């Protein structure tokens, strides 16, 4: 975030320097706005130029690119603006050198002057601003990869204080899908065990005739207790 802010400020300062440069002297007291854009391709002439068709035009385009790049956090747009400013400035230097025979730098108002320095400095500042900016491509791609790595639950668990609408039936009631494993099957209830005395709470049937325990058993007749 800090790098984006710092890079944006540097790039905007470069754009301001580039836009102001045509209003200053470029060569032998002649301002940059007096050079036509077509002169950069056809050769420098003494013909005066209007402001909107002068070298100011590509610099304004570069400034708009910088503003768009700062808003969109696009390093490519800011760098392209810097290349536009540097490209047109160097092209002017080549054409001016051809027209004058050579380029000179003098402190008495002759030769290259402060307007050219402002234009070159503006283009360099735009490139530095593009290098300082982090942009938004890497951050967006990183956030998208993190979202893809996060496990996605098909159904969210309902809150405990609300009626459960668990899929796929979407029927209200308590949730039975509390575990990913299948629930164990419970044996059906068939009643108490008749052979278990703990669960036998009803009277027993009398033993069958002739069976063990029958008082009329001829093999084991009942005996009286001895008298005393």
PDB file of C-alpha atoms in Angstrom, residues 28-165:
ATOM      1  CA  UNK A  28      17.512  29.460 -28.085  1.00  0.00           C
ATOM      2  CA  UNK A  29      14.641  31.125 -26.261  1.00  0.00           C
ATOM      3  CA  UNK A  30      11.959  29.242 -28.193  1.00  0.00           C
ATOM      4  CA  UNK A  31       9.285  27.655 -26.002  1.00  0.00           C
ATOM      5  CA  UNK A  32       8.236  24.057 -26.414  1.00  0.00           C
ATOM      6  CA  UNK A  33       4.683  25.021 -27.358  1.00  0.00           C
ATOM      7  CA  UNK A  34       6.058  26.696 -30.484  1.00  0.00           C
ATOM      8  CA  UNK A  35       7.137  23.357 -31.955  1.00  0.00           C
ATOM      9  CA  UNK A  36       4.489  21.506 -33.919  1.00  0.00           C
ATOM     10  CA  UNK A  37       4.024  17.765 -33.465  1.00  0.00           C
ATOM     11  CA  UNK A  38       4.377  17.273 -37.221  1.00  0.00           C
ATOM     12  CA  UNK A  39       7.777  18.982 -37.081  1.00  0.00           C
ATOM     13  CA  UNK A  40       9.057  16.056 -35.018  1.00  0.00           C
ATOM     14  CA  UNK A  41       8.430  13.769 -37.997  1.00  0.00           C
ATOM     15  CA  UNK A  42       8.995  16.121 -40.946  1.00  0.00           C
ATOM     16  CA  UNK A  43      11.764  18.332 -39.588  1.00  0.00           C
ATOM     17  CA  UNK A  44      11.981  21.450 -37.428  1.00  0.00           C
ATOM     18  CA  UNK A  45      10.787  24.666 -39.108  1.00  0.00           C
ATOM     19  CA  UNK A  46      10.384  28.248 -37.988  1.00  0.00           C
ATOM     20  CA  UNK A  47       6.602  28.033 -38.320  1.00  0.00           C
ATOM     21  CA  UNK A  48       4.784  28.913 -35.119  1.00  0.00           C
ATOM     22  CA  UNK A  49       2.423  26.308 -33.672  1.00  0.00           C
ATOM     23  CA  UNK A  50      -0.859  26.412 -31.826  1.00  0.00           C
ATOM     24  CA  UNK A  51      -0.961  25.097 -28.298  1.00  0.00           C
ATOM     25  CA  UNK A  52      -3.219  22.127 -29.022  1.00  0.00           C
ATOM     26  CA  UNK A  53      -1.138  20.936 -31.984  1.00  0.00           C
ATOM     27  CA  UNK A  54       2.230  21.528 -30.358  1.00  0.00           C
ATOM     28  CA  UNK A  55       4.482  19.155 -28.478  1.00  0.00           C
ATOM     29  CA  UNK A  56       2.171  19.725 -25.527  1.00  0.00           C
ATOM     30  CA  UNK A  57      -0.346  17.299 -27.081  1.00  0.00           C
ATOM     31  CA  UNK A  58       1.596  14.038 -26.482  1.00  0.00           C
ATOM     32  CA  UNK A  59       2.554  15.247 -23.013  1.00  0.00           C
ATOM     33  CA  UNK A  60      -1.105  15.790 -22.126  1.00  0.00           C
ATOM     34  CA  UNK A  61      -1.836  12.276 -23.373  1.00  0.00           C
ATOM     35  CA  UNK A  62       0.943  10.950 -21.144  1.00  0.00           C
ATOM     36  CA  UNK A  63      -0.466  12.832 -18.148  1.00  0.00           C
ATOM     37  CA  UNK A  64      -3.882  11.248 -18.716  1.00  0.00           C
ATOM     38  CA  UNK A  65      -2.226   7.839 -18.872  1.00  0.00           C
ATOM     39  CA  UNK A  66      -0.537   8.510 -15.546  1.00  0.00           C
ATOM     40  CA  UNK A  67      -3.827   9.510 -13.923  1.00  0.00           C
ATOM     41  CA  UNK A  68      -5.532   6.376 -15.264  1.00  0.00           C
ATOM     42  CA  UNK A  69      -2.620   4.235 -14.113  1.00  0.00           C
ATOM     43  CA  UNK A  70      -2.744   5.689 -10.605  1.00  0.00           C
ATOM     44  CA  UNK A  71      -6.495   5.158 -10.330  1.00  0.00           C
ATOM     45  CA  UNK A  72      -6.329   1.608 -11.674  1.00  0.00           C
ATOM     46  CA  UNK A  73      -2.953   0.907 -10.012  1.00  0.00           C
ATOM     47  CA  UNK A  74      -1.570  -0.075 -13.410  1.00  0.00           C
ATOM     48  CA  UNK A  75       2.203  -0.008 -13.617  1.00  0.00           C
ATOM     49  CA  UNK A  76       2.053  -0.612 -17.358  1.00  0.00           C
ATOM     50  CA  UNK A  77       0.038   2.559 -18.021  1.00  0.00           C
ATOM     51  CA  UNK A  78       2.396   4.694 -15.916  1.00  0.00           C
ATOM     52  CA  UNK A  79       5.488   3.221 -17.569  1.00  0.00           C
ATOM     53  CA  UNK A  80       3.964   3.736 -21.028  1.00  0.00           C
ATOM     54  CA  UNK A  81       3.346   7.406 -20.192  1.00  0.00           C
ATOM     55  CA  UNK A  82       6.991   7.830 -19.212  1.00  0.00           C
ATOM     56  CA  UNK A  83       8.138   6.232 -22.459  1.00  0.00           C
ATOM     57  CA  UNK A  84       5.873   8.561 -24.456  1.00  0.00           C
ATOM     58  CA  UNK A  85       7.376  11.659 -22.820  1.00  0.00           C
ATOM     59  CA  UNK A  86      10.954  10.447 -23.186  1.00  0.00           C
ATOM     60  CA  UNK A  87      10.353   9.278 -26.757  1.00  0.00           C
ATOM     61  CA  UNK A  88       8.946  12.581 -27.988  1.00  0.00           C
ATOM     62  CA  UNK A  89      11.617  14.580 -26.151  1.00  0.00           C
ATOM     63  CA  UNK A  90      14.450  12.531 -27.639  1.00  0.00           C
ATOM     64  CA  UNK A  91      12.823  12.715 -31.070  1.00  0.00           C
ATOM     65  CA  UNK A  92      12.692  16.509 -30.755  1.00  0.00           C
ATOM     66  CA  UNK A  93      16.375  16.573 -29.779  1.00  0.00           C
ATOM     67  CA  UNK A  94      17.251  14.553 -32.870  1.00  0.00           C
ATOM     68  CA  UNK A  95      15.245  16.862 -35.188  1.00  0.00           C
ATOM     69  CA  UNK A  96      16.598  19.995 -33.535  1.00  0.00           C
ATOM     70  CA  UNK A  97      20.143  18.712 -33.889  1.00  0.00           C
ATOM     71  CA  UNK A  98      19.524  18.075 -37.571  1.00  0.00           C
ATOM     72  CA  UNK A  99      18.079  21.549 -38.062  1.00  0.00           C
ATOM     73  CA  UNK A 100      20.802  23.392 -36.119  1.00  0.00           C
ATOM     74  CA  UNK A 101      23.668  21.172 -37.162  1.00  0.00           C
ATOM     75  CA  UNK A 102      24.449  20.311 -33.541  1.00  0.00           C
ATOM     76  CA  UNK A 103      22.979  20.577 -30.059  1.00  0.00           C
ATOM     77  CA  UNK A 104      24.662  22.888 -27.587  1.00  0.00           C
ATOM     78  CA  UNK A 105      24.090  23.668 -23.929  1.00  0.00           C
ATOM     79  CA  UNK A 106      24.783  27.240 -22.881  1.00  0.00           C
ATOM     80  CA  UNK A 107      24.086  29.347 -19.842  1.00  0.00           C
ATOM     81  CA  UNK A 108      23.502  32.543 -21.823  1.00  0.00           C
ATOM     82  CA  UNK A 109      20.158  31.466 -23.261  1.00  0.00           C
ATOM     83  CA  UNK A 110      21.635  29.615 -26.231  1.00  0.00           C
ATOM     84  CA  UNK A 111      21.296  25.899 -26.833  1.00  0.00           C
ATOM     85  CA  UNK A 112      19.231  23.473 -24.758  1.00  0.00           C
ATOM     86  CA  UNK A 113      17.301  25.127 -21.977  1.00  0.00           C
ATOM     87  CA  UNK A 114      15.277  24.260 -18.899  1.00  0.00           C
ATOM     88  CA  UNK A 115      12.152  23.090 -20.751  1.00  0.00           C
ATOM     89  CA  UNK A 116      13.994  20.082 -22.148  1.00  0.00           C
ATOM     90  CA  UNK A 117      15.295  19.259 -18.674  1.00  0.00           C
ATOM     91  CA  UNK A 118      11.772  19.385 -17.284  1.00  0.00           C
ATOM     92  CA  UNK A 119      10.501  17.050 -19.995  1.00  0.00           C
ATOM     93  CA  UNK A 120      13.307  14.529 -19.489  1.00  0.00           C
ATOM     94  CA  UNK A 121      12.914  14.677 -15.708  1.00  0.00           C
ATOM     95  CA  UNK A 122       9.158  14.141 -16.030  1.00  0.00           C
ATOM     96  CA  UNK A 123       9.603  11.006 -18.127  1.00  0.00           C
ATOM     97  CA  UNK A 124      12.210   9.597 -15.749  1.00  0.00           C
ATOM     98  CA  UNK A 125       9.971  10.275 -12.734  1.00  0.00           C
ATOM     99  CA  UNK A 126       7.108   8.415 -14.416  1.00  0.00           C
ATOM    100  CA  UNK A 127       9.305   5.374 -14.951  1.00  0.00           C
ATOM    101  CA  UNK A 128      10.508   5.501 -11.331  1.00  0.00           C
ATOM    102  CA  UNK A 129       6.916   5.768 -10.152  1.00  0.00           C
ATOM    103  CA  UNK A 130       5.982   2.698 -12.204  1.00  0.00           C
ATOM    104  CA  UNK A 131       8.849   0.767 -10.622  1.00  0.00           C
ATOM    105  CA  UNK A 132       7.798   1.805  -7.111  1.00  0.00           C
ATOM    106  CA  UNK A 133       4.174   0.822  -7.577  1.00  0.00           C
ATOM    107  CA  UNK A 134       3.224  -2.739  -6.695  1.00  0.00           C
ATOM    108  CA  UNK A 135       0.223  -2.778  -8.985  1.00  0.00           C
ATOM    109  CA  UNK A 136      -2.837  -4.913  -8.462  1.00  0.00           C
ATOM    110  CA  UNK A 137      -2.170  -7.947 -10.679  1.00  0.00           C
ATOM    111  CA  UNK A 138      -0.123  -9.935  -8.174  1.00  0.00           C
ATOM    112  CA  UNK A 139      -2.367  -9.121  -5.213  1.00  0.00           C
ATOM    113  CA  UNK A 140      -5.528 -10.128  -7.062  1.00  0.00           C
ATOM    114  CA  UNK A 141      -3.948 -13.353  -8.321  1.00  0.00           C
ATOM    115  CA  UNK A 142      -2.682 -14.176  -4.820  1.00  0.00           C
ATOM    116  CA  UNK A 143      -6.115 -13.581  -3.282  1.00  0.00           C
ATOM    117  CA  UNK A 144      -7.742 -15.745  -5.965  1.00  0.00           C
ATOM    118  CA  UNK A 145      -5.305 -18.586  -5.264  1.00  0.00           C
ATOM    119  CA  UNK A 146      -5.996 -18.349  -1.536  1.00  0.00           C
ATOM    120  CA  UNK A 147      -9.738 -18.543  -2.148  1.00  0.00           C
ATOM    121  CA  UNK A 148      -9.240 -21.613  -4.324  1.00  0.00           C
ATOM    122  CA  UNK A 149      -7.169 -23.317  -1.640  1.00  0.00           C
ATOM    123  CA  UNK A 150      -9.797 -22.781   1.049  1.00  0.00           C
ATOM    124  CA  UNK A 151     -12.053 -25.842   1.601  1.00  0.00           C
ATOM    125  CA  UNK A 152     -15.548 -25.236   0.372  1.00  0.00           C
ATOM    126  CA  UNK A 153     -18.325 -26.839   2.414  1.00  0.00           C
ATOM    127  CA  UNK A 154     -21.338 -27.815   0.301  1.00  0.00           C
ATOM    128  CA  UNK A 155     -23.741 -27.104   3.160  1.00  0.00           C
ATOM    129  CA  UNK A 156     -23.181 -24.971   6.191  1.00  0.00           C
ATOM    130  CA  UNK A 157     -24.175 -26.319   9.591  1.00  0.00           C
ATOM    131  CA  UNK A 158     -27.281 -24.521  10.957  1.00  0.00           C
ATOM    132  CA  UNK A 159     -27.109 -22.670  14.273  1.00  0.00           C
ATOM    133  CA  UNK A 160     -28.108 -24.576  17.390  1.00  0.00           C
ATOM    134  CA  UNK A 161     -30.989 -22.216  18.200  1.00  0.00           C
ATOM    135  CA  UNK A 162     -32.667 -22.518  14.832  1.00  0.00           C
ATOM    136  CA  UNK A 163     -34.701 -25.221  13.161  1.00  0.00           C
ATOM    137  CA  UNK A 164     -32.511 -27.494  11.142  1.00  0.00           C
ATOM    138  CA  UNK A 165     -33.151 -27.571   7.414  1.00  0.00           C
TER     139      UNK A 165
END
